[in-house]
PDB file of N, CA and C in Angstrom:
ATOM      1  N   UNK U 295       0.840  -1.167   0.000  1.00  0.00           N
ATOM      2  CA  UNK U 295       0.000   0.000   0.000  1.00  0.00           C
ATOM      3  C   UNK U 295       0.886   1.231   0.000  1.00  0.00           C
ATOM      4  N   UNK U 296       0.716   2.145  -1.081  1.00  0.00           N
ATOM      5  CA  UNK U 296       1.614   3.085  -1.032  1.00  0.00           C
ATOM      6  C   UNK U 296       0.551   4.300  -0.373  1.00  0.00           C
ATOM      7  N   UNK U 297       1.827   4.899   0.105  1.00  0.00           N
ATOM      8  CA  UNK U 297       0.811   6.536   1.068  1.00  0.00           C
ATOM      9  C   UNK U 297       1.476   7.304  -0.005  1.00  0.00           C
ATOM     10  N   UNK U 298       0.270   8.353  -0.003  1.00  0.00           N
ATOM     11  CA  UNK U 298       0.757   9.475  -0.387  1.00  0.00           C
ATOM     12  C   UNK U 298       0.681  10.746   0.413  1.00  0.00           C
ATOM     13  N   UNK U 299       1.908  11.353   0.262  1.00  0.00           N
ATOM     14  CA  UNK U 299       1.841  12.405   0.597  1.00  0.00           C
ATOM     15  C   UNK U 299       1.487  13.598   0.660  1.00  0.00           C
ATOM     16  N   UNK U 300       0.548  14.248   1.614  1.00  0.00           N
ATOM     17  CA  UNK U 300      -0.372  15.440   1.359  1.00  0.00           C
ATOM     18  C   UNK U 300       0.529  17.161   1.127  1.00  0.00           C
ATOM     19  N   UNK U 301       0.698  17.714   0.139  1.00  0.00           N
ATOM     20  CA  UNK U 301       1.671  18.973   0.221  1.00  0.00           C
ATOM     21  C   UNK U 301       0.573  20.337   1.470  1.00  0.00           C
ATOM     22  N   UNK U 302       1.499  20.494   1.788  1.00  0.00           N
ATOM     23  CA  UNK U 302       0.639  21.572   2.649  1.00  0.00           C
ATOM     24  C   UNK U 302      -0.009  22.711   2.176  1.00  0.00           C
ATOM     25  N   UNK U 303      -1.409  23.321   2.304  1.00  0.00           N
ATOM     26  CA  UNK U 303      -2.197  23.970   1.002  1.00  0.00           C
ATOM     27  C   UNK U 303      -2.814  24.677   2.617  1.00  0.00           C
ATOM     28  N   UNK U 304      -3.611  25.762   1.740  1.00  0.00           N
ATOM     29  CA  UNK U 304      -4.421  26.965   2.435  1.00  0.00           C
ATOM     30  C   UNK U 304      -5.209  26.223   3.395  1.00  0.00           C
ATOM     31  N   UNK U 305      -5.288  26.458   4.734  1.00  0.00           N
ATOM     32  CA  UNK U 305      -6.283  25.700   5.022  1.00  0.00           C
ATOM     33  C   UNK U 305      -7.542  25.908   5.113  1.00  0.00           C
ATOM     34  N   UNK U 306      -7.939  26.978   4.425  1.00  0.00           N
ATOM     35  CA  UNK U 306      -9.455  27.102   3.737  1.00  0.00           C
ATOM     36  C   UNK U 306      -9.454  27.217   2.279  1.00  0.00           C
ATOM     37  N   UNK U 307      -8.479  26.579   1.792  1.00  0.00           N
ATOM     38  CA  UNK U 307      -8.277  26.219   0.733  1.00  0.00           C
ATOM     39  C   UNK U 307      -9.789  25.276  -0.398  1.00  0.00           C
ATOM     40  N   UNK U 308     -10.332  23.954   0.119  1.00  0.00           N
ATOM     41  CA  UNK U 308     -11.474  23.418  -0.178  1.00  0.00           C
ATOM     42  C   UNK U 308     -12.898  24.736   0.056  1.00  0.00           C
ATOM     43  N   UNK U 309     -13.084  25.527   1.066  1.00  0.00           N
ATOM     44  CA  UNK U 309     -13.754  26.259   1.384  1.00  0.00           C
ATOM     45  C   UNK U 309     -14.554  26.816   0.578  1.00  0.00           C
ATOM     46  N   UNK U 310     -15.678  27.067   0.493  1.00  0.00           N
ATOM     47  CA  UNK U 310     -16.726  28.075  -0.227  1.00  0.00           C
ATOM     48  C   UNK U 310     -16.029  29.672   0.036  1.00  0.00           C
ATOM     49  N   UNK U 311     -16.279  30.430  -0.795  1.00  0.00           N
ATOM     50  CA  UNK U 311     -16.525  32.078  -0.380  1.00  0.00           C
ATOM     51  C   UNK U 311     -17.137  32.277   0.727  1.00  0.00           C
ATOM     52  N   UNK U 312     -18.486  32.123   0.824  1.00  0.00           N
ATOM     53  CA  UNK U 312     -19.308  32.496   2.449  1.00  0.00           C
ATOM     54  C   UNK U 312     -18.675  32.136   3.061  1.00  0.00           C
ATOM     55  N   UNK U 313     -17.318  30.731   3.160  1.00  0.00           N
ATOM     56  CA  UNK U 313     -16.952  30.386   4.742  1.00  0.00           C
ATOM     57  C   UNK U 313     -16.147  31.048   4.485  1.00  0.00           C
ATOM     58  N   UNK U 314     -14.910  31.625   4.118  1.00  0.00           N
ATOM     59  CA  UNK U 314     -13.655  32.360   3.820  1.00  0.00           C
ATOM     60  C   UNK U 314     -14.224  33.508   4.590  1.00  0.00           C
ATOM     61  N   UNK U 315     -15.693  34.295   4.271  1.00  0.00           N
ATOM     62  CA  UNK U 315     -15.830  35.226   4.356  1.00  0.00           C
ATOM     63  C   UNK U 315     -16.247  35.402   6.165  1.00  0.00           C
ATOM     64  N   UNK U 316     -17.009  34.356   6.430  1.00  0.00           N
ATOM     65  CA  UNK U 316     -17.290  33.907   7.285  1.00  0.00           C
ATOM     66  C   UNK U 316     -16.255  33.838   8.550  1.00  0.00           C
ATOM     67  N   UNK U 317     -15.348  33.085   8.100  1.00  0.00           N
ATOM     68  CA  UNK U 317     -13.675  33.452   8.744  1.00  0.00           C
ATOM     69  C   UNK U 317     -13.346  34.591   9.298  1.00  0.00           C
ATOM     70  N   UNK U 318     -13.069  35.445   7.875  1.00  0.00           N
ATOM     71  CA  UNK U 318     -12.530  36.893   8.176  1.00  0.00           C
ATOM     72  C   UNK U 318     -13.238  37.275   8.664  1.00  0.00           C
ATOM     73  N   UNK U 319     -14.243  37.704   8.925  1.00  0.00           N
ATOM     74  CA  UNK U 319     -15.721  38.902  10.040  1.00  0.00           C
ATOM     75  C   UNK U 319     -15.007  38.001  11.314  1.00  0.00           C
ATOM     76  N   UNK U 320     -15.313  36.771  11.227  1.00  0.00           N
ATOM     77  CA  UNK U 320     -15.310  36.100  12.500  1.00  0.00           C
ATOM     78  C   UNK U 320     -13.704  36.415  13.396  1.00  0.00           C
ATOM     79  N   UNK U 321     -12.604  36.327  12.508  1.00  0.00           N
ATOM     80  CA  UNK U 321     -11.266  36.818  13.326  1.00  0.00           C
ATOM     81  C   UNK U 321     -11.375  38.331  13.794  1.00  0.00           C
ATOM     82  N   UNK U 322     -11.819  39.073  12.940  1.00  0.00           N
ATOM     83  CA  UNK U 322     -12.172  40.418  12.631  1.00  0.00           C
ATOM     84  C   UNK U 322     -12.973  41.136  14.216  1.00  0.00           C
ATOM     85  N   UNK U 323     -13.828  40.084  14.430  1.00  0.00           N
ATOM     86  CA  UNK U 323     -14.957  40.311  15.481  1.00  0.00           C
ATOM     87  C   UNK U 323     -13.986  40.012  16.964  1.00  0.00           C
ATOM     88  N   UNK U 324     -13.352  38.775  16.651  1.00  0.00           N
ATOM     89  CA  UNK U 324     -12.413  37.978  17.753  1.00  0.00           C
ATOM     90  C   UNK U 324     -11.485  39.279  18.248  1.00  0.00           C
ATOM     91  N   UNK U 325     -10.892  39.420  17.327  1.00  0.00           N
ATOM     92  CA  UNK U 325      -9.609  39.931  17.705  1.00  0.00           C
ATOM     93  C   UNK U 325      -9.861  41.726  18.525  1.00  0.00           C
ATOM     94  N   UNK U 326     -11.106  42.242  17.908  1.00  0.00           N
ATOM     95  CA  UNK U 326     -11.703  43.781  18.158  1.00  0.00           C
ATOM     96  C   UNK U 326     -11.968  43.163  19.397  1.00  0.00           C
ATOM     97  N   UNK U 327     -12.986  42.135  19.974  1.00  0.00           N
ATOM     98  CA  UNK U 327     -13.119  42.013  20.992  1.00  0.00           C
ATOM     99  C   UNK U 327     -11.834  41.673  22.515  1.00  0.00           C
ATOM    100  N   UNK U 328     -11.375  41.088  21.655  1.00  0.00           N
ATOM    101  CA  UNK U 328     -10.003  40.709  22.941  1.00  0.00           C
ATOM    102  C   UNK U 328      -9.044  42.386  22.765  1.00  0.00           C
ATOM    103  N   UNK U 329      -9.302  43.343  22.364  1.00  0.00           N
ATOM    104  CA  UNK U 329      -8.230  44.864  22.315  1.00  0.00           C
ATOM    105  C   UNK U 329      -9.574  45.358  23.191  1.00  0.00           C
ATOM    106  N   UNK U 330     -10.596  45.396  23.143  1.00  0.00           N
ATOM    107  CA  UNK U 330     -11.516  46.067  23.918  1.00  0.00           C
ATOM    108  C   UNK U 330     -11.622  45.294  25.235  1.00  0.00           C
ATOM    109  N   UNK U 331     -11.484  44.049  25.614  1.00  0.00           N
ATOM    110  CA  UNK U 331     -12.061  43.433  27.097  1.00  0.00           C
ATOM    111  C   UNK U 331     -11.137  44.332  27.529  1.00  0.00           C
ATOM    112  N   UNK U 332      -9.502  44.605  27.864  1.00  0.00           N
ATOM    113  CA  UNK U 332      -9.278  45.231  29.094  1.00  0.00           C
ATOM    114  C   UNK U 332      -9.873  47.172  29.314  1.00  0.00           C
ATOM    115  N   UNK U 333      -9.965  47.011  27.758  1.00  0.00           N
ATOM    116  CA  UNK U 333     -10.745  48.732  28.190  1.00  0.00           C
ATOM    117  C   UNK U 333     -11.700  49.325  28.474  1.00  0.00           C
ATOM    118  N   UNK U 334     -12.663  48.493  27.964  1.00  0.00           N
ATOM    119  CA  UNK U 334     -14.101  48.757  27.692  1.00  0.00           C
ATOM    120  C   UNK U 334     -14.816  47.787  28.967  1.00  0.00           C
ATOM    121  N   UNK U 335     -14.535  46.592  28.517  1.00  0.00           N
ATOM    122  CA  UNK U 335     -15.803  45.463  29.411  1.00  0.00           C
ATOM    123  C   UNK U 335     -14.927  45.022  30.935  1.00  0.00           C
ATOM    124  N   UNK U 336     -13.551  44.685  31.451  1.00  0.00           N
ATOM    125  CA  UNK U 336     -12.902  44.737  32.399  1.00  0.00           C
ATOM    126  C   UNK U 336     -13.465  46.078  33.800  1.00  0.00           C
ATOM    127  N   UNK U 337     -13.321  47.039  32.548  1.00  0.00           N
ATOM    128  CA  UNK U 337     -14.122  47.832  34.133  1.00  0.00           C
ATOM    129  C   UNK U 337     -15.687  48.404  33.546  1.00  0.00           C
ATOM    130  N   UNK U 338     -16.330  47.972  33.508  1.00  0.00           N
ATOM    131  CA  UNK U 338     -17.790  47.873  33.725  1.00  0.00           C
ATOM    132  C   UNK U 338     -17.989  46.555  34.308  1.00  0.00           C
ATOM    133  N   UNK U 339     -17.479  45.766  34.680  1.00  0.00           N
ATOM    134  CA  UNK U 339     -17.641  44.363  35.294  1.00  0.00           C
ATOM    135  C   UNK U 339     -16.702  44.859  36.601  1.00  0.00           C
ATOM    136  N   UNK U 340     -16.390  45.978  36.825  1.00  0.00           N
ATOM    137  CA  UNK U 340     -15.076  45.840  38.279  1.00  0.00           C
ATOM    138  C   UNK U 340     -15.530  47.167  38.492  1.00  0.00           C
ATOM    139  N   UNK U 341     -16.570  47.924  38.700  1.00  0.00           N
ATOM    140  CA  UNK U 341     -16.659  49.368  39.241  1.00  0.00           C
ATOM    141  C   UNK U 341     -15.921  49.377  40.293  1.00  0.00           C
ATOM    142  N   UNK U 342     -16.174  48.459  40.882  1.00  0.00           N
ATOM    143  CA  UNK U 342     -15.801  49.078  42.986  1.00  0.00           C
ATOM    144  C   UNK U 342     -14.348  49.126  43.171  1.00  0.00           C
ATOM    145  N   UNK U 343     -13.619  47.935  42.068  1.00  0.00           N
ATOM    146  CA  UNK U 343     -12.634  47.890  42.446  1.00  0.00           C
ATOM    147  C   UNK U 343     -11.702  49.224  40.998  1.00  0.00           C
ATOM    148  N   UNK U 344     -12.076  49.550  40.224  1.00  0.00           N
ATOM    149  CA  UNK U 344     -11.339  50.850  39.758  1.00  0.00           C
ATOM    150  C   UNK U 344     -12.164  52.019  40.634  1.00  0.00           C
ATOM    151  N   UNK U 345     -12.998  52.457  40.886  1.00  0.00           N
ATOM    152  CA  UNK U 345     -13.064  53.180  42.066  1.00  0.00           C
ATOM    153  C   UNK U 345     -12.722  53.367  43.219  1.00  0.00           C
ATOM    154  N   UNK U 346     -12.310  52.341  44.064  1.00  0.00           N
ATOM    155  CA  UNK U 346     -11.165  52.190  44.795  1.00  0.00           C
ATOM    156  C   UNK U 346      -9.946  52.433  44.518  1.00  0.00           C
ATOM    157  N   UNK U 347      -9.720  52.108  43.468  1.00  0.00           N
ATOM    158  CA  UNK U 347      -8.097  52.829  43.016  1.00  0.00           C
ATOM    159  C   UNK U 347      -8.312  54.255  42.803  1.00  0.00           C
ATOM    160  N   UNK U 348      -9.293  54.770  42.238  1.00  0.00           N
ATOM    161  CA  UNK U 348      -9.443  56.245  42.023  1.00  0.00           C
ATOM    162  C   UNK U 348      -9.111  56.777  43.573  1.00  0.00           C
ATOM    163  N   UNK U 349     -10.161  56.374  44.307  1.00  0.00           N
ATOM    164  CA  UNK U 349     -10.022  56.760  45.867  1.00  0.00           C
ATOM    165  C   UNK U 349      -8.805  56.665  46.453  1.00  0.00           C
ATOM    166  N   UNK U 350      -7.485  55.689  46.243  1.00  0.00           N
ATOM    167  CA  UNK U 350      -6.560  55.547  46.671  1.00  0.00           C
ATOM    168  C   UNK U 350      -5.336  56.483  45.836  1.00  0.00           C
ATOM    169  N   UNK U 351      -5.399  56.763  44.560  1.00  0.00           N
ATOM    170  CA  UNK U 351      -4.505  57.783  43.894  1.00  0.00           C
ATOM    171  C   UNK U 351      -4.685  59.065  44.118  1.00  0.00           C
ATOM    172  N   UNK U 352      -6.054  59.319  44.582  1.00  0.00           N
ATOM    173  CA  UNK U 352      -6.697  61.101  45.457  1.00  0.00           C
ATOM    174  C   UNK U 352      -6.004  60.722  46.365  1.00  0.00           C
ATOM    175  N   UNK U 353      -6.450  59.723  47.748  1.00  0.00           N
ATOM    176  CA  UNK U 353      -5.520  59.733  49.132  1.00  0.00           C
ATOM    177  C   UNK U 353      -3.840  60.047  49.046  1.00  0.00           C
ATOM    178  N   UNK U 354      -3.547  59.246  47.755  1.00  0.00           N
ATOM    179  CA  UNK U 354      -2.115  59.478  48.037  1.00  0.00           C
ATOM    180  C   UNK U 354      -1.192  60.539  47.224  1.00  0.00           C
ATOM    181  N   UNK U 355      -2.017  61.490  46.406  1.00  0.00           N
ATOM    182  CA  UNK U 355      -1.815  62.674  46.315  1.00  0.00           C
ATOM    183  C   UNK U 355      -2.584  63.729  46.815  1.00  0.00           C
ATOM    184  N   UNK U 356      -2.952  63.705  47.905  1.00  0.00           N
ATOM    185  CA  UNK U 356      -3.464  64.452  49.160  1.00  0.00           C
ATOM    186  C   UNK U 356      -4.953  65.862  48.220  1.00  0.00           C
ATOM    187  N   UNK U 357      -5.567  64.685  47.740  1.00  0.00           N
ATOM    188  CA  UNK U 357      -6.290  65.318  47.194  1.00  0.00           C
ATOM    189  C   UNK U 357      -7.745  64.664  47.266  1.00  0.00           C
ATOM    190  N   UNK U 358      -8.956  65.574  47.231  1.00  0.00           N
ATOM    191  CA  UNK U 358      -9.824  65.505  47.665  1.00  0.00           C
ATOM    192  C   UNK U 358     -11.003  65.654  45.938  1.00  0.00           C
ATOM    193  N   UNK U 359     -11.827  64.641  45.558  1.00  0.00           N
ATOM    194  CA  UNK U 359     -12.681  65.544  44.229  1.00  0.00           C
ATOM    195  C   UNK U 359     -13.343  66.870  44.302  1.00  0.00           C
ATOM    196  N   UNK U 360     -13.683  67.312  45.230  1.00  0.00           N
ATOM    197  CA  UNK U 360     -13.916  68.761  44.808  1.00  0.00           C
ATOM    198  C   UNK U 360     -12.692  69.870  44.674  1.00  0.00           C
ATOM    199  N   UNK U 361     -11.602  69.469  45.169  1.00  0.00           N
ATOM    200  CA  UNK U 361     -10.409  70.170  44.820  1.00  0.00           C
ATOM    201  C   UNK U 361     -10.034  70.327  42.818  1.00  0.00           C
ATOM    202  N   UNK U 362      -9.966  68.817  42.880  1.00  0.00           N
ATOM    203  CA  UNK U 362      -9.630  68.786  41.348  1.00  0.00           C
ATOM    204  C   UNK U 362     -11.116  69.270  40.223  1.00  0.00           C
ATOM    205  N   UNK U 363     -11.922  69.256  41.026  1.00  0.00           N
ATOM    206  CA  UNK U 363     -13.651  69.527  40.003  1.00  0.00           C
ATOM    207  C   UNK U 363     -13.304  70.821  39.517  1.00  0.00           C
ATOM    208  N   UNK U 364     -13.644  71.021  38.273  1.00  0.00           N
ATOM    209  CA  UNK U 364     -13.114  72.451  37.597  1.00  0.00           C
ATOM    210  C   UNK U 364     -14.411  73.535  38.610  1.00  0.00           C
ATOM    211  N   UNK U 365     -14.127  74.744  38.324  1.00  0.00           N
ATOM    212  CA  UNK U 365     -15.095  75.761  38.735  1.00  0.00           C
ATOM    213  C   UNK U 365     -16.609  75.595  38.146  1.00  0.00           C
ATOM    214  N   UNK U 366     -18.013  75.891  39.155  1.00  0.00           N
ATOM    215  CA  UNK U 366     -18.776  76.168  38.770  1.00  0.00           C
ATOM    216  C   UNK U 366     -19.697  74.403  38.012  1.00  0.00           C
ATOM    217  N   UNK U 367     -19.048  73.676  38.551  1.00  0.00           N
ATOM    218  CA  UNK U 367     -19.521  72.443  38.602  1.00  0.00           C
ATOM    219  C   UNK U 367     -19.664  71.537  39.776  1.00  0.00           C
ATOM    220  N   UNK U 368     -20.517  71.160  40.146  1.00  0.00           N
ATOM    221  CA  UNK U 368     -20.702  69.984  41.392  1.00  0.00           C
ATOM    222  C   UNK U 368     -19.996  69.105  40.987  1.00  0.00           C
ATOM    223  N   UNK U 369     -19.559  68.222  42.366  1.00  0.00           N
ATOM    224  CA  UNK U 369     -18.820  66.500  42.283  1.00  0.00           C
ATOM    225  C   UNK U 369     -20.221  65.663  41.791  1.00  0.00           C
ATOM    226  N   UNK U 370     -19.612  65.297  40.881  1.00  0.00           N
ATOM    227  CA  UNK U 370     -20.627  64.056  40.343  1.00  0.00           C
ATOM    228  C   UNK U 370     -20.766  62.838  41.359  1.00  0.00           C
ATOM    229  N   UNK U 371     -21.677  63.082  41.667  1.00  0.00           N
ATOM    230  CA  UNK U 371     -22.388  61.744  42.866  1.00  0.00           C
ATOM    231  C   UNK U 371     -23.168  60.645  42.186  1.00  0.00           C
ATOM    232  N   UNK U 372     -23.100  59.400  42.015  1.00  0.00           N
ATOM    233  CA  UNK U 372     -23.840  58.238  41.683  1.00  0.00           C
ATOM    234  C   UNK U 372     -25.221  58.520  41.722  1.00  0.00           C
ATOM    235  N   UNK U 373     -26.688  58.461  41.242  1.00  0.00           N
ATOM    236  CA  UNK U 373     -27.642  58.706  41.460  1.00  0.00           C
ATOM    237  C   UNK U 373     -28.259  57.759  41.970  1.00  0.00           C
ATOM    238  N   UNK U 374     -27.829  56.002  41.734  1.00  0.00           N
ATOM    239  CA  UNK U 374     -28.293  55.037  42.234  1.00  0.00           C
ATOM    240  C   UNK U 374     -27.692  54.414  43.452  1.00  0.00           C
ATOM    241  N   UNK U 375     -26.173  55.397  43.888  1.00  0.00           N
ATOM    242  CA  UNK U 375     -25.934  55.451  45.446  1.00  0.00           C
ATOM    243  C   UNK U 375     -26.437  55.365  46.515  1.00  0.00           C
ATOM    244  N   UNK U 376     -26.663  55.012  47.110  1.00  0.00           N
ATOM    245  CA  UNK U 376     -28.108  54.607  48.457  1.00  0.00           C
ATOM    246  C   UNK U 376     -27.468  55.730  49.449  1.00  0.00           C
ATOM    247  N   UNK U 377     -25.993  56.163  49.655  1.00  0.00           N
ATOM    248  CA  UNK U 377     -25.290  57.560  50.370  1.00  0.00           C
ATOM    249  C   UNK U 377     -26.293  59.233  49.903  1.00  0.00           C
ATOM    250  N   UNK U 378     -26.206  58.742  48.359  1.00  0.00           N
ATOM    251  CA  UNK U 378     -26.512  60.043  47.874  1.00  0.00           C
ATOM    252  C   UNK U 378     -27.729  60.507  48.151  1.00  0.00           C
ATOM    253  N   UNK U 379     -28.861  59.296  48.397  1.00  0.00           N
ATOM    254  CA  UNK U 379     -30.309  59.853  48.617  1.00  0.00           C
ATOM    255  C   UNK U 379     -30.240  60.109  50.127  1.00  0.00           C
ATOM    256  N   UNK U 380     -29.486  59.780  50.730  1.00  0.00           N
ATOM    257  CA  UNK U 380     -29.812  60.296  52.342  1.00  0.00           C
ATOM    258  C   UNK U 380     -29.155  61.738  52.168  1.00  0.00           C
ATOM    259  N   UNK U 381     -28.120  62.067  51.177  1.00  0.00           N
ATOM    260  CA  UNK U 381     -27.594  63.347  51.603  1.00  0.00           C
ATOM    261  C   UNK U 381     -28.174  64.632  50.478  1.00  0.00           C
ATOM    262  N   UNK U 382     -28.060  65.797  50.569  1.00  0.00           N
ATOM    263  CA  UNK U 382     -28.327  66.604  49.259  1.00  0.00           C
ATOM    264  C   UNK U 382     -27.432  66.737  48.373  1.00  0.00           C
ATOM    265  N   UNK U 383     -27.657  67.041  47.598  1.00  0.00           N
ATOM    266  CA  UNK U 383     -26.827  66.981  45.933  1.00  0.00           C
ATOM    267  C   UNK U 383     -25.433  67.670  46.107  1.00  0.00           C
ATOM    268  N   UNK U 384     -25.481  68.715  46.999  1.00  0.00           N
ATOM    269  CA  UNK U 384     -24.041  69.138  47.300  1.00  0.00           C
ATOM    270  C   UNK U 384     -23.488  68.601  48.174  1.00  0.00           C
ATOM    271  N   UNK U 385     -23.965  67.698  49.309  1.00  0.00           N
ATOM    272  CA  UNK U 385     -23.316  67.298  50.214  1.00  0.00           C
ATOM    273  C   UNK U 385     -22.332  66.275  50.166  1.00  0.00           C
ATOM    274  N   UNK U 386     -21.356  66.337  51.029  1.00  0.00           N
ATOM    275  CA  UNK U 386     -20.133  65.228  51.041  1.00  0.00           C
ATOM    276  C   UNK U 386     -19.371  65.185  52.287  1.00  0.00           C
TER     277      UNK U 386
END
């Protein structure tokens, strides 16, 4: 029994167009998504803990958010904060 030997070829080589095409969107989609998880979806899944770091880079440059809040603007307070409804909109 003789073997033959397979030469190494595209490996969507047999493939239709739609799957080729199918492919590319699909790496296309893959790859946009893995450059966005640490920027985009990493912290909307971790509020408390990048807010905690916010809180800890103010502490350790002896700074407070209404210091750094430009003029003529309030500190932005969470609205769904359970702190914020006991206090008034300026309070802190």
């Amino acid at each position: 029994a003789l073997t033959r030997r397979h030469e190494p070829r595209d490996v969507l080589a047999g493939c239709s167009m739609r799957l080729k095409g199918l492919a590319v969107v699909g790496g296309f989609v893959a790859v946009t998504a893995a450059v966005l998880y640490p920027i985009v979806i990493a912290p909307t899944l971790n509020q408390e803990q990048y807010a905690n770091k916010q809180q800890e880079l103010l502490k350790s440059q002896g700074l407070s958010k209404k210091e750094i809040q430009p003029a003529g603007l309030g500190v932005w307070q969470d609205p769904f904060d359970k702190k914020s409804e006991r206090e008034g909109p300026n309070d802190s």
